Amino acid sequence: MAQGEFALIDWIKVRSRQGAHVLRGIGDDCAVIRPTPGRDMLVTTDMLMDGRHFHLHQAGPEAVGYKALGVNLSDIAAMAGVPKSATVAVALPRENTEAIAHGLHTGMMRLASEYEVALIGGDTNAWDGPLVISITVLGETTESGPVLRSGARPGDVICVTGPLGGSLAGRHLNPLPRIREALTLHSVTPIQAMIDISDGLASDLGHILEESGNLGALIEESRIPIHSDVQLVMRNDGVSRWDHALTDGEDFELCVILDPTDYQRLAGDPTFGPILIQVGRIESEPGLRLRQSDRVVRPYHARGFNHLCV
Amino acid sequence: MAQGEFALIDWIKVRSRQGAHVLRGIGDDCAVIRPTPGRDMLVTTDMLMDGRHFHLHQAGPEAVGYKALGVNLSDIAAMAGVPKSATVAVALPRENTEAIAHGLHTGMMRLASEYEVALIGGDTNAWDGPLVISITVLGETTESGPVLRSGARPGDVICVTGPLGGSLAGRHLNPLPRIREALTLHSVTPIQAMIDISDGLASDLGHILEESGNLGALIEESRIPIHSDVQLVMRNDGVSRWDHALTDGEDFELCVILDPTDYQRLAGDPTFGPILIQVGRIESEPGLRLRQSDRVVRPYHARGFNHLCV
C-alpha cells in the first residue's frame, strides 16, 4: 500500500468514534486513554482469519468487521464489564484492499456505535496472504467488580441467556454481545461465575468447572434451549439436536452461574426470566453429566468442534 | 490444533510473566489489570506477517517473537511511557506449530523480562497460511505525562538517539526499545515531541512536522549519524548513505524534539550527550530540507521505503 496506508489511516481516523476517556486517539505512537478512577481494566484479544473464522468471499468485509469486534465484546460481556476502547490490526489482501478496509470499518462501527466503543488505534498492512484481523478491546469493571470463571460452587444454578446451536447456518457472523444483559443482571445480583459460549456450552462450562476447583455439572437435556438454526445444520450423521446445542459453538450467549436463592428471586421477573434459562446444576463430583429423556444420567463427552474456530 | 490449543495455552500460561498490577492473567474471558491511580494508559498495536516484516525460515521464531514485542515497546518509548502488559494473538502455520509457538514465546519473554512486561492474554490459532503475530502493549504515563508528536515549535532542536540506516542487514530483527532512555530523559527535561523511527527519519519526522501544525525542518547532512550497517546494504544504485540513514527505517531509535535551552543544558552531560545527537532544527516554513556538504539547502523528498514494512 505504501503511500496508500496513510490515506487509509486518515479515512479511518475521521470515521472512528472517540469518547471522553480518549485523550489521544489514532495518529500518535500510542493512544492515550484515561481510566475511570477506582475501576479495573479488562483486556481481551481475538484474531480472525479468512477460511477459519469466516469466508471473506461469502460473508463480505462488513460482516467480518462486525464479527471481529463482536466476539471481543462478547468476552467483555462475560466479565460483566463495560467496553470502552478497541484497537484493530489487519493484514489486508492486495486485491480490493481499500474496499475491504472500508467494509471492515463499516461493520465494526455498527457495533462500536451501538456500545459506545472508541476505535483508538491500530495497524494497517497489505500482503499476499488472506485477510487477518486482530482486535483488542479494553473495558472497565463496574462497581460490582469483574465476574470470573472461577466462582462456581456445588448447588449453583447453571443458566444460559438464549437458544444454542446451529450458528454455522449464518448466525456466527452476527454475534449479539450480551453486554447490556450482563450489566443489568450484575447490577441486581451477584454472579458466581460466567463465560461466553464460543466453543459450545459443554466445552465452555468445562472451563468454569475446571477454574472453580475441578467441579462437575448435571445438565438436563430437556431444558436445553435449542436454536431453530439447528434444523439447518443437521445431517443424517447421528449428531442429535442436543449435541448440536451443546457443542456447535459461536452462540455468543452467556453461561451464567447463580446462587439458587438469587436465581429463584429473578426467575419470575419479566426482565430476567427470559434471559435466565436454567439448564442444570453445579455438582461437587467432577465431570459433565447429562440427564436424558429416559431419566438416566450419563457422562457427557463433547464431540470435536464442528464450527469454524480452531 | 483443536485440543492442542488448550495444552499450548497452558504451556504459555505457566511461563508468562505476571505483575502486581495483574489481578487476572491468562485463563479467563478477559485479563483484569489495575491501573496506577492518576496515570493515563498508553495503548499500541503492531501486526507482523511472514514475508513482510520477517522471513520465518531465515529468522526463526525466537527472533520474530522478540521483534513483535520490541516494535510495540518502541511505540511506548516514543510516548516516554512505562510498558506494563501485553496481549499476543497469533495465526500459526500447521507445520511445526508447537515449536514455532514456543520459539515466539521465548523471544518475547527475553524482552518481557527485561522491561517487566506481563503477558496477560492472547489468542492462539493454527491455519494453512503463513505466520501472523499481532501484539497489543498497554503502558502507563509517568507523572510527567505522555509525549505526543504534536508539540514541536520553530527553533526546537531535532535529535536522534543513535545511528541510522541499514537495519535490513539484520538489525531490524533486534530492536532495542529506548524505554529507559526516554524515561530518564523525560525525568530531567520537557520533551516537546517524540516519535520512534520505524519508517525512516525523513518520514517519521514528517509526522511530527504535520502534527505540530504543518511546520518544516532543516537537517544537516553532516550531522546525520550513519550506522555501520549501511555499508552492508549499499548497492551501486545511486542511493547515498545519507539516503539510507534517512529512509531505510526500522532503526527504532527515537527522534526527540527539545527546546534549544534544554538541549544545551543536556548536550554536555555524559548520560544524555551520547543519546542526543542533534541533526537539525524545526522551522516555520513547511517541508523537509537538507543542507548538504556544499552548504546548499535543498528540499528533501524521501524515496520509497526499501525496508520490509508496508
Coordinates of C-alpha atoms in Angstrom, one line a residue:
Chain A
M1 CA 0.0 0.0 0.0
A2 CA 3.0 2.3 0.6
Q3 CA 1.5 5.9 0.5
G4 CA -1.9 4.4 0.4
E5 CA -1.5 3.4 4.0
F6 CA -1.6 6.9 5.3
A7 CA -4.6 7.8 3.2
L8 CA -6.4 4.8 4.5
I9 CA -5.5 5.7 8.1
D10 CA -6.9 9.2 7.6
W11 CA -10.1 7.7 6.1
I12 CA -10.4 5.5 9.2
K13 CA -9.4 8.3 11.6
V14 CA -12.2 10.8 10.6
R15 CA -14.8 8.0 10.8
S16 CA -13.8 6.4 14.1
R17 CA -15.8 7.0 17.2
Q18 CA -13.9 8.7 20.1
G19 CA -15.0 9.2 23.6
A20 CA -14.5 11.5 26.6
H21 CA -11.9 9.0 28.0
V22 CA -9.8 9.2 24.9
L23 CA -7.1 11.9 25.3
R24 CA -5.3 10.9 22.1
G25 CA -6.8 8.5 19.5
I26 CA -5.5 7.4 16.2
G27 CA -2.5 9.3 14.9
D28 CA 0.3 9.1 17.5
D29 CA 2.7 6.3 18.5
C30 CA 0.2 5.2 21.1
A31 CA -3.3 6.1 22.0
V32 CA -3.7 7.8 25.4
I33 CA -6.8 6.9 27.5
R34 CA -7.9 7.9 31.0
P35 CA -9.1 5.1 33.1
T36 CA -12.1 5.7 35.3
P37 CA -10.8 6.1 38.9
G38 CA -11.4 3.1 41.1
R39 CA -12.3 0.8 38.2
D40 CA -10.1 -2.1 37.0
M41 CA -9.4 -2.6 33.3
L42 CA -10.5 -5.6 31.2
V43 CA -8.4 -6.7 28.2
T44 CA -9.3 -9.2 25.6
T45 CA -7.9 -10.1 22.1
D46 CA -9.3 -12.2 19.3
M47 CA -7.8 -12.8 15.9
L48 CA -10.0 -14.0 13.0
M49 CA -8.5 -15.4 9.8
D50 CA -10.1 -15.9 6.3
G51 CA -11.0 -19.5 5.8
R52 CA -11.0 -20.3 9.5
H53 CA -13.5 -18.0 11.2
F54 CA -15.2 -16.6 8.1
H55 CA -15.1 -16.8 4.3
L56 CA -14.5 -13.4 3.0
H57 CA -15.9 -14.0 -0.4
Q58 CA -19.1 -15.3 1.1
A59 CA -19.6 -13.1 4.1
G60 CA -18.2 -9.8 2.7
P61 CA -16.0 -7.4 4.7
E62 CA -18.8 -5.7 6.7
A63 CA -19.9 -9.0 8.3
V64 CA -16.2 -9.8 9.1
G65 CA -15.6 -6.4 10.7
Y66 CA -18.8 -6.8 12.7
K67 CA -17.9 -10.3 13.9
A68 CA -14.3 -9.4 14.7
L69 CA -15.5 -6.7 17.1
G70 CA -18.5 -8.7 18.3
V71 CA -16.5 -11.7 19.6
N72 CA -14.3 -9.4 21.6
L73 CA -17.3 -7.6 23.0
S74 CA -18.8 -10.9 24.0
D75 CA -15.7 -11.5 26.2
I76 CA -16.2 -8.2 27.9
A77 CA -19.9 -9.2 28.5
A78 CA -18.7 -12.4 30.0
M79 CA -16.9 -10.4 32.8
A80 CA -19.9 -8.1 33.2
G81 CA -17.7 -5.3 32.0
V82 CA -18.3 -2.0 30.1
P83 CA -16.4 -1.9 26.8
K84 CA -14.6 1.3 26.2
S85 CA -11.9 1.2 23.5
A86 CA -10.7 -1.0 20.7
T87 CA -7.5 -1.3 18.6
V88 CA -7.6 -3.1 15.2
A89 CA -4.7 -4.7 13.4
V90 CA -5.3 -6.0 9.9
A91 CA -3.4 -7.9 7.2
L92 CA -5.3 -7.0 4.0
P93 CA -5.2 -8.9 0.8
R94 CA -3.7 -6.9 -2.2
E95 CA -6.9 -7.2 -4.3
N96 CA -9.6 -4.7 -3.4
T97 CA -7.5 -3.6 -0.4
E98 CA -9.3 -0.3 0.2
A99 CA -12.8 -1.7 -0.4
I100 CA -12.1 -4.4 2.1
A101 CA -10.7 -2.0 4.7
H102 CA -13.7 0.3 4.3
G103 CA -16.1 -2.6 4.7
L104 CA -14.4 -3.9 7.8
H105 CA -14.6 -0.4 9.3
T106 CA -18.2 0.0 8.5
G107 CA -19.1 -3.4 10.1
M108 CA -17.1 -2.6 13.2
M109 CA -18.7 0.9 13.5
R110 CA -22.1 -0.7 13.7
L111 CA -21.2 -2.3 17.0
A112 CA -18.8 0.4 18.1
S113 CA -21.6 3.0 17.9
E114 CA -24.2 0.7 19.5
Y115 CA -22.0 0.0 22.5
E116 CA -20.1 3.4 22.6
V117 CA -16.7 1.8 21.9
A118 CA -13.9 4.2 20.8
L119 CA -11.6 3.0 18.0
I120 CA -8.4 4.3 19.4
G121 CA -5.7 2.8 17.2
G122 CA -4.5 0.0 15.0
D123 CA -2.1 -1.2 12.4
T124 CA -2.9 -1.4 8.7
N125 CA -0.9 -3.7 6.4
A126 CA -1.3 -5.3 3.0
W127 CA 0.2 -8.6 1.9
D128 CA -0.2 -11.5 -0.5
G129 CA -2.0 -13.7 2.1
P130 CA -5.6 -13.9 3.1
L131 CA -7.4 -11.4 5.4
V132 CA -6.4 -11.5 9.0
I133 CA -8.0 -9.2 11.6
S134 CA -6.9 -8.9 15.2
I135 CA -8.9 -6.8 17.6
T136 CA -8.1 -5.9 21.2
V137 CA -10.9 -4.5 23.3
L138 CA -10.3 -2.6 26.6
G139 CA -13.2 -2.4 29.0
E140 CA -13.8 -1.5 32.6
T141 CA -15.3 -3.2 35.6
T142 CA -18.3 -1.7 37.2
E143 CA -18.6 -1.0 41.0
S144 CA -19.7 -4.7 41.3
G145 CA -16.2 -5.8 40.1
P146 CA -15.5 -8.4 37.4
V147 CA -17.2 -11.8 37.1
L148 CA -14.6 -14.6 36.8
R149 CA -14.9 -18.2 35.6
S150 CA -13.7 -19.4 39.0
G151 CA -16.5 -18.7 41.4
A152 CA -19.0 -21.6 40.8
R153 CA -20.0 -23.7 43.9
P154 CA -21.8 -27.1 44.2
G155 CA -25.5 -26.4 44.2
D156 CA -25.3 -23.3 42.0
V157 CA -27.7 -23.0 39.1
I158 CA -26.4 -23.1 35.5
C159 CA -28.3 -20.8 33.2
V160 CA -27.8 -19.7 29.5
T161 CA -29.1 -16.4 28.1
G162 CA -30.6 -17.8 24.9
P163 CA -31.0 -20.8 22.5
L164 CA -27.9 -22.7 21.4
G165 CA -26.6 -24.5 18.3
G166 CA -26.6 -24.2 14.5
S167 CA -24.7 -20.9 14.4
L168 CA -22.8 -22.1 11.3
A169 CA -26.0 -21.6 9.4
G170 CA -25.0 -17.9 9.4
R171 CA -25.6 -16.6 12.9
H172 CA -21.9 -16.9 13.8
L173 CA -21.3 -13.8 11.7
N174 CA -23.8 -11.8 13.7
P175 CA -22.9 -12.2 17.4
L176 CA -25.1 -10.1 19.6
P177 CA -22.8 -9.4 22.6
R178 CA -24.7 -9.7 25.8
I179 CA -23.2 -6.6 27.2
R180 CA -26.4 -4.9 28.5
E181 CA -27.9 -8.2 29.8
A182 CA -24.8 -8.9 31.8
L183 CA -24.6 -5.4 33.2
T184 CA -28.2 -5.3 34.1
L185 CA -28.1 -8.7 35.7
H186 CA -24.9 -7.9 37.7
S187 CA -26.5 -4.7 39.0
V188 CA -29.2 -6.7 40.8
T189 CA -27.4 -9.9 41.8
P190 CA -24.1 -11.4 42.5
I191 CA -23.0 -13.7 39.6
Q192 CA -20.9 -16.6 40.9
A193 CA -19.2 -17.3 37.5
M194 CA -19.7 -16.5 33.8
I195 CA -18.3 -17.3 30.4
D196 CA -19.5 -16.6 26.9
I197 CA -20.3 -19.6 24.7
S198 CA -17.9 -19.6 21.9
D199 CA -16.7 -23.3 21.8
G200 CA -20.1 -24.8 22.8
L201 CA -21.8 -25.0 26.2
A202 CA -20.2 -28.3 27.0
S203 CA -16.7 -27.0 26.4
D204 CA -17.1 -23.6 27.9
L205 CA -19.0 -24.8 31.0
G206 CA -16.0 -27.2 31.3
H207 CA -13.7 -24.1 31.8
I208 CA -15.9 -22.9 34.7
L209 CA -15.9 -26.3 36.3
E210 CA -12.1 -26.5 36.0
E211 CA -11.4 -23.0 37.1
S212 CA -13.7 -23.3 40.1
G213 CA -11.7 -26.2 41.5
N214 CA -12.4 -29.3 39.4
L215 CA -16.2 -29.4 40.0
G216 CA -18.8 -31.2 37.9
A217 CA -22.2 -30.4 36.5
L218 CA -25.5 -32.1 35.7
I219 CA -27.3 -30.8 32.6
E220 CA -31.0 -31.6 32.0
E221 CA -31.3 -32.5 28.3
S222 CA -35.0 -31.4 28.3
R223 CA -34.1 -28.0 29.5
I224 CA -31.5 -27.1 26.8
P225 CA -32.9 -24.4 24.6
I226 CA -32.3 -25.5 21.1
H227 CA -31.9 -22.8 18.4
S228 CA -34.1 -23.2 15.3
D229 CA -31.0 -22.9 13.2
V230 CA -30.0 -26.4 14.4
Q231 CA -32.6 -27.7 11.8
L232 CA -30.5 -26.0 9.1
V233 CA -27.2 -27.7 10.0
M234 CA -28.5 -31.2 10.8
R235 CA -27.4 -34.0 8.6
N236 CA -28.1 -37.8 8.9
D237 CA -24.8 -38.2 10.8
G238 CA -26.1 -39.3 14.2
V239 CA -25.5 -35.9 15.8
S240 CA -28.6 -35.2 17.8
R241 CA -30.0 -31.7 18.1
W242 CA -28.9 -31.7 21.8
D243 CA -25.4 -32.4 20.7
H244 CA -25.6 -29.5 18.3
A245 CA -26.8 -27.3 21.0
L246 CA -24.1 -28.4 23.4
T247 CA -21.1 -28.3 21.1
D248 CA -21.7 -26.3 17.9
G249 CA -20.2 -23.1 19.4
E250 CA -20.2 -19.5 18.4
D251 CA -23.5 -18.9 20.0
F252 CA -22.1 -15.9 22.0
E253 CA -24.8 -16.4 24.6
L254 CA -23.6 -16.3 28.2
C255 CA -23.4 -19.2 30.6
V256 CA -24.4 -17.7 33.9
I257 CA -23.8 -19.4 37.3
L258 CA -26.1 -18.1 40.1
D259 CA -26.7 -18.9 43.7
P260 CA -30.0 -20.8 43.8
T261 CA -31.6 -18.2 46.0
D262 CA -30.6 -15.4 43.7
Y263 CA -31.9 -17.5 40.7
Q264 CA -35.3 -18.1 42.4
R265 CA -35.7 -14.4 43.1
L266 CA -35.0 -13.5 39.5
A267 CA -36.6 -16.4 37.5
G268 CA -40.1 -14.9 37.6
D269 CA -39.0 -11.4 36.8
P270 CA -40.2 -10.3 33.3
T271 CA -36.8 -8.7 32.7
F272 CA -34.6 -11.5 33.8
G273 CA -36.7 -14.6 33.4
P274 CA -36.3 -14.8 29.6
I275 CA -32.5 -14.5 29.7
L276 CA -32.0 -16.9 32.6
I277 CA -32.8 -20.3 31.1
Q278 CA -31.8 -22.9 33.7
V279 CA -30.2 -25.9 32.1
G280 CA -28.6 -27.7 35.2
R281 CA -26.7 -27.5 38.4
I282 CA -23.1 -27.4 39.6
E283 CA -22.1 -30.6 41.5
S284 CA -19.1 -31.4 43.6
E285 CA -18.3 -34.7 41.6
P286 CA -16.0 -33.8 38.7
G287 CA -17.2 -34.2 35.2
L288 CA -20.1 -33.2 33.0
R289 CA -23.2 -35.4 33.1
L290 CA -26.4 -35.3 31.0
R291 CA -29.8 -36.5 32.2
Q292 CA -31.6 -37.7 29.1
S293 CA -35.3 -38.3 28.3
D294 CA -35.1 -41.7 29.8
R295 CA -34.2 -40.0 33.1
V296 CA -30.8 -41.9 33.1
V297 CA -27.8 -39.7 33.9
R298 CA -24.8 -40.4 31.7
P299 CA -21.3 -38.9 31.5
Y300 CA -21.2 -36.4 28.6
H301 CA -18.2 -36.3 26.4
A302 CA -18.2 -33.4 24.0
R303 CA -17.5 -34.4 20.4
G304 CA -15.0 -32.3 18.5
F305 CA -16.0 -28.8 17.5
N306 CA -17.6 -28.6 14.1
H307 CA -17.6 -24.9 13.9
L308 CA -15.1 -22.8 12.1
C309 CA -12.9 -21.8 15.0
V310 CA -9.8 -23.7 16.0
Chain B
M1 CA -4.9 -27.6 16.8
A2 CA -8.2 -28.5 18.5
Q3 CA -7.3 -30.0 21.9
G4 CA -3.7 -28.9 21.3
E5 CA -4.8 -25.3 21.7
F6 CA -5.5 -25.7 25.4
A7 CA -2.3 -27.5 26.0
L8 CA -0.4 -24.8 24.3
I9 CA -2.2 -22.1 26.3
D10 CA -1.3 -23.9 29.5
W11 CA 2.3 -24.1 28.3
I12 CA 2.3 -20.3 27.7
K13 CA 0.4 -19.6 30.9
V14 CA 2.9 -21.1 33.3
R15 CA 5.8 -19.4 31.5
S16 CA 4.4 -15.9 31.2
R17 CA 5.5 -13.1 33.4
Q18 CA 2.8 -11.6 35.6
G19 CA 2.9 -8.5 37.8
A20 CA 1.4 -6.9 40.8
H21 CA -1.0 -4.9 38.6
V22 CA -2.4 -8.1 37.1
L23 CA -5.4 -9.3 39.0
R24 CA -6.2 -12.0 36.5
G25 CA -3.9 -13.0 33.7
I26 CA -4.2 -15.7 31.0
G27 CA -7.2 -18.1 31.6
D28 CA -10.4 -16.1 31.7
D29 CA -12.6 -14.3 29.2
C30 CA -10.6 -11.1 29.8
A31 CA -7.5 -10.2 31.7
V32 CA -8.1 -7.9 34.7
I33 CA -5.5 -5.2 35.4
R34 CA -5.4 -2.4 37.9
P35 CA -4.3 0.9 36.5
T36 CA -2.0 3.0 38.7
P37 CA -4.1 5.8 40.2
G38 CA -3.6 9.1 38.5
R39 CA -1.8 7.7 35.5
D40 CA -3.2 7.6 32.0
M41 CA -2.9 4.5 29.9
L42 CA -1.0 4.1 26.6
V43 CA -2.2 1.6 24.0
T44 CA -0.3 0.4 20.9
T45 CA -0.8 -2.4 18.4
D46 CA 1.5 -3.9 15.8
M47 CA 0.9 -6.8 13.5
L48 CA 3.8 -8.6 11.8
M49 CA 3.4 -11.0 8.9
D50 CA 5.8 -13.6 7.5
G51 CA 7.3 -12.4 4.2
R52 CA 6.6 -8.8 5.0
H53 CA 8.2 -7.9 8.4
F54 CA 10.3 -11.0 8.7
H55 CA 11.1 -14.3 7.0
L56 CA 10.3 -17.1 9.4
H57 CA 12.6 -19.7 7.7
Q58 CA 15.6 -17.3 7.9
A59 CA 15.0 -15.5 11.2
G60 CA 13.5 -18.3 13.3
P61 CA 10.5 -17.9 15.7
E62 CA 12.5 -16.5 18.6
A63 CA 13.7 -13.5 16.6
V64 CA 10.2 -13.0 15.4
G65 CA 8.7 -13.1 18.9
Y66 CA 11.4 -10.7 20.0
K67 CA 10.8 -8.2 17.2
A68 CA 7.0 -8.4 17.5
L69 CA 7.1 -7.3 21.1
G70 CA 10.1 -4.9 20.5
V71 CA 8.4 -2.8 17.9
N72 CA 5.4 -2.3 20.3
L73 CA 7.7 -1.4 23.2
S74 CA 9.4 1.1 20.9
D75 CA 6.0 2.9 20.5
I76 CA 5.6 3.1 24.3
A77 CA 9.2 4.5 24.5
A78 CA 8.1 7.2 21.9
M79 CA 5.5 8.4 24.4
A80 CA 8.0 8.3 27.3
G81 CA 5.8 5.7 28.9
V82 CA 6.2 2.6 31.1
P83 CA 5.2 -0.6 29.4
K84 CA 3.1 -2.8 31.7
S85 CA 1.2 -5.5 29.9
A86 CA 0.9 -7.3 26.5
T87 CA -1.6 -9.5 24.7
V88 CA -0.5 -11.7 21.9
A89 CA -2.6 -13.0 19.0
V90 CA -1.1 -15.5 16.6
A91 CA -2.1 -17.3 13.4
L92 CA 0.4 -20.3 13.4
P93 CA 1.3 -22.4 10.4
R94 CA 0.2 -26.0 10.6
E95 CA 3.8 -27.3 10.3
N96 CA 5.9 -27.2 13.4
T97 CA 3.1 -25.4 15.1
E98 CA 4.2 -26.0 18.7
A99 CA 7.8 -25.4 18.1
I100 CA 7.0 -22.1 16.5
A101 CA 4.7 -21.1 19.3
H102 CA 7.4 -22.0 21.9
G103 CA 10.0 -20.1 20.0
L104 CA 7.8 -17.0 19.7
H105 CA 7.2 -17.1 23.4
T106 CA 10.8 -17.5 24.3
G107 CA 11.7 -14.5 22.1
M108 CA 9.0 -12.4 23.6
M109 CA 10.0 -13.3 27.2
R110 CA 13.5 -12.0 26.6
L111 CA 12.1 -8.5 26.3
A112 CA 9.2 -9.0 28.6
S113 CA 11.5 -9.9 31.4
E114 CA 13.9 -7.1 30.6
Y115 CA 11.2 -4.5 30.7
E116 CA 8.9 -6.1 33.3
V117 CA 6.0 -6.5 30.9
A118 CA 3.3 -9.0 31.9
L119 CA 1.9 -11.3 29.2
I120 CA -1.8 -11.1 30.2
G121 CA -3.6 -12.8 27.4
G122 CA -3.9 -13.7 23.8
D123 CA -5.5 -15.8 21.1
T124 CA -3.8 -18.9 19.6
N125 CA -4.9 -20.2 16.2
A126 CA -3.5 -22.5 13.6
W127 CA -4.2 -22.2 9.9
D128 CA -2.9 -23.0 6.4
G129 CA -1.4 -19.6 5.9
P130 CA 1.9 -18.0 6.9
L131 CA 2.7 -16.9 10.5
V132 CA 1.0 -13.7 11.6
I133 CA 1.5 -12.2 15.1
S134 CA -0.3 -9.2 16.5
I135 CA 0.7 -7.7 19.8
T136 CA -1.0 -5.0 21.8
V137 CA 1.0 -3.4 24.6
L138 CA -0.5 -1.4 27.4
G139 CA 1.6 1.1 29.2
E140 CA 1.2 4.0 31.6
T141 CA 2.3 7.6 31.5
T142 CA 4.7 8.9 34.2
E143 CA 3.9 11.9 36.4
S144 CA 5.4 13.9 33.5
G145 CA 2.6 12.9 31.2
P146 CA 2.8 11.5 27.7
V147 CA 5.0 13.0 25.0
L148 CA 3.0 13.5 21.8
R149 CA 4.1 14.1 18.2
S150 CA 2.4 17.4 18.1
G151 CA 4.4 19.7 20.4
A152 CA 7.3 20.8 18.1
R153 CA 7.9 24.6 17.7
P154 CA 10.1 26.5 15.2
G155 CA 13.6 26.8 16.7
D156 CA 13.4 23.5 18.5
V157 CA 16.3 21.1 18.2
I158 CA 15.9 17.8 16.4
C159 CA 17.9 14.9 17.9
V160 CA 18.1 11.2 17.3
T161 CA 19.2 8.7 19.9
G162 CA 21.6 6.6 17.8
P163 CA 22.9 5.8 14.3
L164 CA 20.5 5.2 11.4
G165 CA 20.2 3.1 8.3
G166 CA 20.9 -0.4 7.1
S167 CA 18.7 -2.2 9.5
L168 CA 17.7 -4.7 6.8
A169 CA 21.2 -6.2 7.2
G170 CA 19.7 -7.9 10.3
R171 CA 19.3 -5.2 13.0
H172 CA 15.6 -4.8 12.2
L173 CA 15.0 -8.1 14.0
N174 CA 16.7 -6.9 17.2
P175 CA 15.1 -3.6 18.1
L176 CA 16.4 -2.2 21.4
P177 CA 13.4 -0.2 22.5
R178 CA 14.6 3.1 24.0
I179 CA 12.3 2.8 27.0
R180 CA 14.8 3.6 29.7
E181 CA 16.5 6.4 27.7
A182 CA 13.1 8.1 27.1
L183 CA 12.1 7.8 30.8
T184 CA 15.4 9.1 32.1
L185 CA 15.4 11.9 29.6
H186 CA 11.8 12.9 30.4
S187 CA 12.5 12.9 34.1
V188 CA 15.0 15.7 33.7
T189 CA 13.6 17.8 30.8
P190 CA 10.4 18.5 29.0
I191 CA 10.3 16.8 25.6
Q192 CA 8.4 18.9 23.1
A193 CA 7.7 16.0 20.7
M194 CA 8.9 12.5 20.1
I195 CA 8.4 9.6 17.7
D196 CA 10.2 6.3 17.1
I197 CA 12.0 5.8 13.8
S198 CA 10.2 2.9 12.1
D199 CA 9.7 4.3 8.6
G200 CA 13.0 6.3 8.4
L201 CA 13.8 9.6 10.0
A202 CA 12.6 11.6 6.9
S203 CA 9.1 10.0 7.1
D204 CA 8.8 9.9 10.8
L205 CA 10.0 13.5 11.4
G206 CA 7.4 14.3 8.7
H207 CA 4.7 13.1 11.1
I208 CA 5.9 15.4 13.9
L209 CA 6.0 18.4 11.5
E210 CA 2.5 17.6 10.2
E211 CA 1.0 17.0 13.7
S212 CA 2.7 20.1 15.1
G213 CA 0.8 22.4 12.7
N214 CA 2.5 21.9 9.3
L215 CA 5.9 23.0 10.3
G216 CA 9.2 22.4 8.5
A217 CA 12.7 21.2 9.3
L218 CA 16.3 21.7 8.2
I219 CA 18.5 18.6 8.5
E220 CA 22.3 19.0 8.4
E221 CA 23.6 16.1 6.3
S222 CA 27.0 16.2 8.0
R223 CA 25.4 15.6 11.4
I224 CA 23.4 12.5 10.5
P225 CA 24.8 9.5 12.4
I226 CA 25.1 6.8 9.8
H227 CA 25.0 3.2 11.1
S228 CA 27.9 1.0 10.0
D229 CA 25.3 -1.5 8.7
V230 CA 24.6 1.0 5.8
Q231 CA 27.8 -0.4 4.2
L232 CA 26.2 -3.8 4.2
V233 CA 23.1 -2.8 2.3
M234 CA 24.6 -0.3 -0.2
R235 CA 24.5 -1.2 -3.8
N236 CA 25.6 0.8 -6.9
D237 CA 22.1 2.1 -7.3
G238 CA 22.7 5.8 -6.6
V239 CA 21.3 5.7 -3.1
S240 CA 23.7 7.6 -0.9
R241 CA 24.5 6.6 2.6
W242 CA 22.6 9.7 3.8
D243 CA 19.6 8.5 1.9
H244 CA 19.9 5.1 3.6
A245 CA 20.1 6.7 7.0
L246 CA 17.1 9.0 6.3
T247 CA 14.8 6.4 4.8
D248 CA 15.7 2.8 5.5
G249 CA 13.5 2.6 8.5
E250 CA 13.2 0.1 11.3
D251 CA 16.0 1.8 13.3
F252 CA 13.8 2.0 16.4
E253 CA 15.8 4.9 17.6
L254 CA 13.9 7.9 18.8
C255 CA 13.5 11.3 17.2
V256 CA 13.5 13.7 20.1
I257 CA 12.5 17.4 19.8
L258 CA 13.8 19.6 22.5
D259 CA 13.7 23.3 23.4
P260 CA 17.2 24.7 22.5
T261 CA 17.8 25.8 26.1
D262 CA 17.0 22.3 27.4
Y263 CA 19.2 20.7 24.7
Q264 CA 22.2 23.0 25.5
R265 CA 21.9 22.1 29.2
L266 CA 21.9 18.3 28.4
A267 CA 24.3 18.1 25.4
G268 CA 27.4 18.1 27.5
D269 CA 26.1 15.7 30.1
P270 CA 27.8 12.3 30.0
T271 CA 24.4 10.5 30.4
F272 CA 22.5 12.4 27.8
G273 CA 25.1 13.7 25.4
P274 CA 25.6 10.3 23.7
I275 CA 21.9 9.8 23.1
L276 CA 21.1 13.3 22.0
I277 CA 22.6 13.6 18.5
Q278 CA 21.5 16.9 17.1
V279 CA 20.7 16.5 13.4
G280 CA 18.8 19.8 12.7
R281 CA 16.2 22.3 13.7
I282 CA 12.5 22.8 13.4
E283 CA 11.5 25.7 11.1
S284 CA 8.2 27.5 10.5
E285 CA 8.4 27.1 6.7
P286 CA 6.7 23.8 5.8
G287 CA 8.7 21.0 4.3
L288 CA 11.8 19.0 5.0
R289 CA 15.2 20.5 3.8
L290 CA 18.7 19.1 3.8
R291 CA 21.9 21.1 4.0
Q292 CA 24.5 19.1 2.0
S293 CA 28.3 19.3 2.1
D294 CA 28.3 22.1 -0.5
R295 CA 26.3 24.2 2.1
V296 CA 23.4 24.5 -0.3
V297 CA 20.0 23.8 1.2
R298 CA 17.7 21.7 -0.9
P299 CA 14.2 20.3 -0.4
Y300 CA 14.4 16.6 0.6
H301 CA 11.9 14.2 -0.9
A302 CA 12.1 10.8 0.8
R303 CA 12.4 8.0 -1.7
G304 CA 10.0 5.0 -1.2
F305 CA 10.7 2.7 1.8
N306 CA 13.0 -0.1 1.0
H307 CA 12.6 -1.9 4.2
L308 CA 10.2 -4.9 4.8
C309 CA 7.4 -2.9 6.3
V310 CA 4.4 -1.7 4.2

